[in-house]
JSON list of C-alpha atoms in Angstrom, two decimals:
[
{"chain": "A", "resi": 329, "resn": "MET", "atom": "CA", "xyz": [-60.22, -9.12, -7.63]},
{"chain": "A", "resi": 330, "resn": "ALA", "atom": "CA", "xyz": [-57.66, -8.29, -10.33]},
{"chain": "A", "resi": 331, "resn": "GLU", "atom": "CA", "xyz": [-54.67, -10.51, -10.86]},
{"chain": "A", "resi": 332, "resn": "ARG", "atom": "CA", "xyz": [-51.46, -10.37, -12.83]},
{"chain": "A", "resi": 333, "resn": "ILE", "atom": "CA", "xyz": [-49.42, -13.14, -14.37]},
{"chain": "A", "resi": 334, "resn": "LEU", "atom": "CA", "xyz": [-45.77, -13.18, -13.36]},
{"chain": "A", "resi": 335, "resn": "THR", "atom": "CA", "xyz": [-43.26, -15.38, -15.13]},
{"chain": "A", "resi": 336, "resn": "ALA", "atom": "CA", "xyz": [-39.72, -16.53, -14.45]},
{"chain": "A", "resi": 337, "resn": "MET", "atom": "CA", "xyz": [-37.34, -18.92, -16.22]},
{"chain": "A", "resi": 338, "resn": "TYR", "atom": "CA", "xyz": [-35.16, -21.38, -14.30]},
{"chain": "A", "resi": 339, "resn": "ASP", "atom": "CA", "xyz": [-32.33, -23.66, -15.36]},
{"chain": "A", "resi": 340, "resn": "THR", "atom": "CA", "xyz": [-33.55, -26.55, -13.19]},
{"chain": "A", "resi": 341, "resn": "ARG", "atom": "CA", "xyz": [-36.91, -27.99, -12.21]},
{"chain": "A", "resi": 342, "resn": "SER", "atom": "CA", "xyz": [-35.86, -28.00, -8.54]},
{"chain": "A", "resi": 343, "resn": "ALA", "atom": "CA", "xyz": [-35.21, -24.23, -8.63]},
{"chain": "A", "resi": 344, "resn": "ALA", "atom": "CA", "xyz": [-38.61, -23.61, -10.25]},
{"chain": "A", "resi": 345, "resn": "GLU", "atom": "CA", "xyz": [-40.31, -25.85, -7.68]},
{"chain": "A", "resi": 346, "resn": "ALA", "atom": "CA", "xyz": [-38.56, -24.06, -4.80]},
{"chain": "A", "resi": 347, "resn": "ALA", "atom": "CA", "xyz": [-39.82, -20.72, -6.16]},
{"chain": "A", "resi": 348, "resn": "ARG", "atom": "CA", "xyz": [-43.33, -22.19, -6.49]},
{"chain": "A", "resi": 349, "resn": "ASP", "atom": "CA", "xyz": [-43.18, -23.36, -2.88]},
{"chain": "A", "resi": 350, "resn": "GLN", "atom": "CA", "xyz": [-42.17, -19.86, -1.74]},
{"chain": "A", "resi": 351, "resn": "LEU", "atom": "CA", "xyz": [-45.08, -18.33, -3.66]},
{"chain": "A", "resi": 352, "resn": "VAL", "atom": "CA", "xyz": [-47.49, -20.80, -2.06]},
{"chain": "A", "resi": 353, "resn": "ALA", "atom": "CA", "xyz": [-46.04, -19.92, 1.35]},
{"chain": "A", "resi": 354, "resn": "LEU", "atom": "CA", "xyz": [-46.93, -16.27, 0.59]},
{"chain": "A", "resi": 355, "resn": "GLY", "atom": "CA", "xyz": [-50.56, -17.34, 0.15]},
{"chain": "A", "resi": 356, "resn": "ILE", "atom": "CA", "xyz": [-50.77, -17.76, -3.61]},
{"chain": "A", "resi": 357, "resn": "PRO", "atom": "CA", "xyz": [-52.87, -20.87, -4.34]},
{"chain": "A", "resi": 358, "resn": "SER", "atom": "CA", "xyz": [-50.79, -23.74, -5.70]},
{"chain": "A", "resi": 359, "resn": "ALA", "atom": "CA", "xyz": [-53.33, -24.14, -8.51]},
{"chain": "A", "resi": 360, "resn": "SER", "atom": "CA", "xyz": [-52.37, -20.64, -9.66]},
{"chain": "A", "resi": 361, "resn": "VAL", "atom": "CA", "xyz": [-48.73, -21.58, -10.21]},
{"chain": "A", "resi": 362, "resn": "THR", "atom": "CA", "xyz": [-47.62, -23.69, -13.16]},
{"chain": "A", "resi": 363, "resn": "ILE", "atom": "CA", "xyz": [-44.22, -24.96, -14.22]},
{"chain": "A", "resi": 364, "resn": "ARG", "atom": "CA", "xyz": [-43.57, -25.91, -17.83]},
{"chain": "A", "resi": 365, "resn": "GLY", "atom": "CA", "xyz": [-40.42, -27.60, -19.02]},
{"chain": "A", "resi": 366, "resn": "THR", "atom": "CA", "xyz": [-38.68, -30.69, -20.20]},
{"chain": "A", "resi": 367, "resn": "ASP", "atom": "CA", "xyz": [-39.87, -33.68, -18.20]},
{"chain": "A", "resi": 368, "resn": "ALA", "atom": "CA", "xyz": [-38.44, -37.14, -17.78]},
{"chain": "A", "resi": 369, "resn": "GLY", "atom": "CA", "xyz": [-38.70, -39.16, -20.95]},
{"chain": "A", "resi": 370, "resn": "THR", "atom": "CA", "xyz": [-38.44, -36.18, -23.29]},
{"chain": "A", "resi": 371, "resn": "THR", "atom": "CA", "xyz": [-35.58, -34.05, -24.41]},
{"chain": "A", "resi": 372, "resn": "ALA", "atom": "CA", "xyz": [-35.31, -30.36, -25.05]},
{"chain": "A", "resi": 373, "resn": "THR", "atom": "CA", "xyz": [-34.44, -31.06, -28.67]},
{"chain": "A", "resi": 374, "resn": "THR", "atom": "CA", "xyz": [-37.54, -33.11, -29.44]},
{"chain": "A", "resi": 375, "resn": "ALA", "atom": "CA", "xyz": [-39.62, -31.25, -32.01]},
{"chain": "A", "resi": 376, "resn": "PRO", "atom": "CA", "xyz": [-43.28, -30.93, -31.00]},
{"chain": "A", "resi": 377, "resn": "THR", "atom": "CA", "xyz": [-46.01, -32.29, -33.22]},
{"chain": "A", "resi": 378, "resn": "ALA", "atom": "CA", "xyz": [-48.41, -29.81, -34.80]},
{"chain": "A", "resi": 379, "resn": "ASP", "atom": "CA", "xyz": [-51.01, -30.45, -32.08]},
{"chain": "A", "resi": 380, "resn": "GLU", "atom": "CA", "xyz": [-48.45, -30.14, -29.29]},
{"chain": "A", "resi": 381, "resn": "ASP", "atom": "CA", "xyz": [-47.11, -26.95, -30.85]},
{"chain": "A", "resi": 382, "resn": "LYS", "atom": "CA", "xyz": [-50.59, -25.38, -30.95]},
{"chain": "A", "resi": 383, "resn": "GLY", "atom": "CA", "xyz": [-51.19, -26.28, -27.31]},
{"chain": "A", "resi": 384, "resn": "PHE", "atom": "CA", "xyz": [-47.80, -25.00, -26.29]},
{"chain": "A", "resi": 385, "resn": "TRP", "atom": "CA", "xyz": [-48.24, -21.66, -28.06]},
{"chain": "A", "resi": 386, "resn": "ALA", "atom": "CA", "xyz": [-51.74, -21.29, -26.66]},
{"chain": "A", "resi": 387, "resn": "SER", "atom": "CA", "xyz": [-50.35, -21.82, -23.16]},
{"chain": "A", "resi": 388, "resn": "LEU", "atom": "CA", "xyz": [-47.70, -19.16, -23.75]},
{"chain": "A", "resi": 389, "resn": "ALA", "atom": "CA", "xyz": [-50.36, -16.79, -25.08]},
{"chain": "A", "resi": 390, "resn": "ASP", "atom": "CA", "xyz": [-52.01, -17.10, -21.66]},
{"chain": "A", "resi": 391, "resn": "LEU", "atom": "CA", "xyz": [-49.04, -15.20, -20.25]},
{"chain": "A", "resi": 392, "resn": "PHE", "atom": "CA", "xyz": [-50.26, -11.99, -21.92]},
{"chain": "A", "resi": 393, "resn": "ALA", "atom": "CA", "xyz": [-46.65, -11.32, -22.85]},
{"chain": "A", "resi": 394, "resn": "PRO", "atom": "CA", "xyz": [-45.57, -9.58, -26.03]},
{"chain": "A", "resi": 395, "resn": "GLU", "atom": "CA", "xyz": [-45.05, -12.02, -28.89]},
{"chain": "A", "resi": 396, "resn": "GLU", "atom": "CA", "xyz": [-41.26, -11.55, -28.87]},
{"chain": "A", "resi": 397, "resn": "ASP", "atom": "CA", "xyz": [-41.16, -12.56, -25.19]},
{"chain": "A", "resi": 398, "resn": "ARG", "atom": "CA", "xyz": [-43.15, -15.68, -25.96]},
{"chain": "A", "resi": 399, "resn": "TYR", "atom": "CA", "xyz": [-40.54, -16.70, -28.53]},
{"chain": "A", "resi": 400, "resn": "THR", "atom": "CA", "xyz": [-37.81, -16.10, -25.98]},
{"chain": "A", "resi": 401, "resn": "TYR", "atom": "CA", "xyz": [-39.57, -18.23, -23.36]},
{"chain": "A", "resi": 402, "resn": "ALA", "atom": "CA", "xyz": [-40.16, -20.93, -25.96]},
{"chain": "A", "resi": 403, "resn": "GLU", "atom": "CA", "xyz": [-36.46, -20.94, -26.81]},
{"chain": "A", "resi": 404, "resn": "GLY", "atom": "CA", "xyz": [-35.59, -21.18, -23.12]},
{"chain": "A", "resi": 405, "resn": "LEU", "atom": "CA", "xyz": [-37.84, -24.21, -22.81]},
{"chain": "A", "resi": 406, "resn": "ARG", "atom": "CA", "xyz": [-36.40, -25.73, -25.96]},
{"chain": "A", "resi": 407, "resn": "ARG", "atom": "CA", "xyz": [-32.93, -25.34, -24.44]},
{"chain": "A", "resi": 408, "resn": "GLY", "atom": "CA", "xyz": [-33.99, -27.24, -21.32]},
{"chain": "A", "resi": 409, "resn": "GLY", "atom": "CA", "xyz": [-35.22, -24.45, -19.04]},
{"chain": "A", "resi": 410, "resn": "TYR", "atom": "CA", "xyz": [-38.31, -24.39, -16.85]},
{"chain": "A", "resi": 411, "resn": "LEU", "atom": "CA", "xyz": [-40.90, -21.62, -17.03]},
{"chain": "A", "resi": 412, "resn": "LEU", "atom": "CA", "xyz": [-42.85, -20.76, -13.91]},
{"chain": "A", "resi": 413, "resn": "SER", "atom": "CA", "xyz": [-45.98, -18.68, -14.36]},
{"chain": "A", "resi": 414, "resn": "ALA", "atom": "CA", "xyz": [-48.16, -17.54, -11.50]},
{"chain": "A", "resi": 415, "resn": "ARG", "atom": "CA", "xyz": [-51.51, -15.80, -11.37]},
{"chain": "A", "resi": 416, "resn": "VAL", "atom": "CA", "xyz": [-50.92, -13.38, -8.54]},
{"chain": "A", "resi": 417, "resn": "PRO", "atom": "CA", "xyz": [-53.78, -11.51, -6.83]},
{"chain": "A", "resi": 418, "resn": "ASP", "atom": "CA", "xyz": [-53.73, -7.74, -6.50]},
{"chain": "A", "resi": 419, "resn": "GLY", "atom": "CA", "xyz": [-51.80, -6.66, -3.44]},
{"chain": "A", "resi": 420, "resn": "MET", "atom": "CA", "xyz": [-49.37, -9.58, -3.60]},
{"chain": "A", "resi": 421, "resn": "GLN", "atom": "CA", "xyz": [-47.62, -8.69, -6.83]},
{"chain": "A", "resi": 422, "resn": "ASP", "atom": "CA", "xyz": [-44.66, -6.85, -5.30]},
{"chain": "A", "resi": 423, "resn": "ARG", "atom": "CA", "xyz": [-43.91, -9.58, -2.76]},
{"chain": "A", "resi": 424, "resn": "ALA", "atom": "CA", "xyz": [-44.34, -12.31, -5.37]},
{"chain": "A", "resi": 425, "resn": "GLY", "atom": "CA", "xyz": [-42.06, -10.42, -7.75]},
{"chain": "A", "resi": 426, "resn": "ASP", "atom": "CA", "xyz": [-39.43, -10.18, -5.01]},
{"chain": "A", "resi": 427, "resn": "VAL", "atom": "CA", "xyz": [-39.64, -13.95, -4.46]},
{"chain": "A", "resi": 428, "resn": "LEU", "atom": "CA", "xyz": [-39.08, -14.61, -8.15]},
{"chain": "A", "resi": 429, "resn": "GLU", "atom": "CA", "xyz": [-36.17, -12.16, -8.34]},
{"chain": "A", "resi": 430, "resn": "GLN", "atom": "CA", "xyz": [-34.47, -13.70, -5.31]},
{"chain": "A", "resi": 431, "resn": "SER", "atom": "CA", "xyz": [-35.07, -17.34, -6.23]},
{"chain": "A", "resi": 432, "resn": "GLY", "atom": "CA", "xyz": [-32.37, -17.83, -8.83]},
{"chain": "A", "resi": 433, "resn": "ALA", "atom": "CA", "xyz": [-34.46, -17.00, -11.88]},
{"chain": "A", "resi": 434, "resn": "VAL", "atom": "CA", "xyz": [-32.60, -16.55, -15.14]},
{"chain": "A", "resi": 435, "resn": "ASP", "atom": "CA", "xyz": [-32.20, -13.01, -16.50]},
{"chain": "A", "resi": 436, "resn": "ILE", "atom": "CA", "xyz": [-34.11, -13.86, -19.66]},
{"chain": "A", "resi": 437, "resn": "ASP", "atom": "CA", "xyz": [-33.07, -10.70, -21.51]},
{"chain": "A", "resi": 438, "resn": "GLN", "atom": "CA", "xyz": [-29.40, -11.39, -20.84]},
{"chain": "A", "resi": 439, "resn": "ARG", "atom": "CA", "xyz": [-29.82, -15.04, -21.80]},
{"chain": "A", "resi": 440, "resn": "ALA", "atom": "CA", "xyz": [-31.61, -14.11, -25.04]},
{"chain": "A", "resi": 441, "resn": "GLU", "atom": "CA", "xyz": [-28.82, -11.70, -25.92]},
{"chain": "A", "resi": 442, "resn": "GLY", "atom": "CA", "xyz": [-26.30, -14.53, -25.54]},
{"chain": "A", "resi": 443, "resn": "TRP", "atom": "CA", "xyz": [-28.43, -16.73, -27.79]},
{"chain": "A", "resi": 444, "resn": "ARG", "atom": "CA", "xyz": [-28.57, -13.96, -30.40]},
{"chain": "A", "resi": 445, "resn": "GLN", "atom": "CA", "xyz": [-24.79, -13.63, -30.32]},
{"chain": "A", "resi": 446, "resn": "GLY", "atom": "CA", "xyz": [-24.69, -17.38, -31.00]},
{"chain": "A", "resi": 447, "resn": "GLY", "atom": "CA", "xyz": [-26.95, -17.03, -34.05]},
{"chain": "A", "resi": 448, "resn": "TRP", "atom": "CA", "xyz": [-30.47, -17.38, -32.64]},
{"chain": "A", "resi": 449, "resn": "THR", "atom": "CA", "xyz": [-32.82, -14.96, -34.38]},
{"chain": "A", "resi": 450, "resn": "GLY", "atom": "CA", "xyz": [-35.93, -15.41, -32.29]}
]
């Protein structure tokens, strides 16, 4: 069975978790949904070590997103956002996409444009 990875960025962990719960309610296995972000005890401005950076970039590479999108997601995480990624089976992609669109996900393109206007170069 083919699957596709869907991603969405959220401003809060609770919003990302609520979206995850809705995906699980659709029938997507909870093990297929991951949330990455700033956790208790760390800050969004903490620079990763070389090993952490390699692991982080490898995890973003798993999204099969274009490189420029990976930099945008990384910047969103650095700024305190939460990235939800879900491996969605064929036949559920449209419904899962609707859940993500209706769950308060950030418009990442719009957000990135605002960052660029503020000097971020990606």
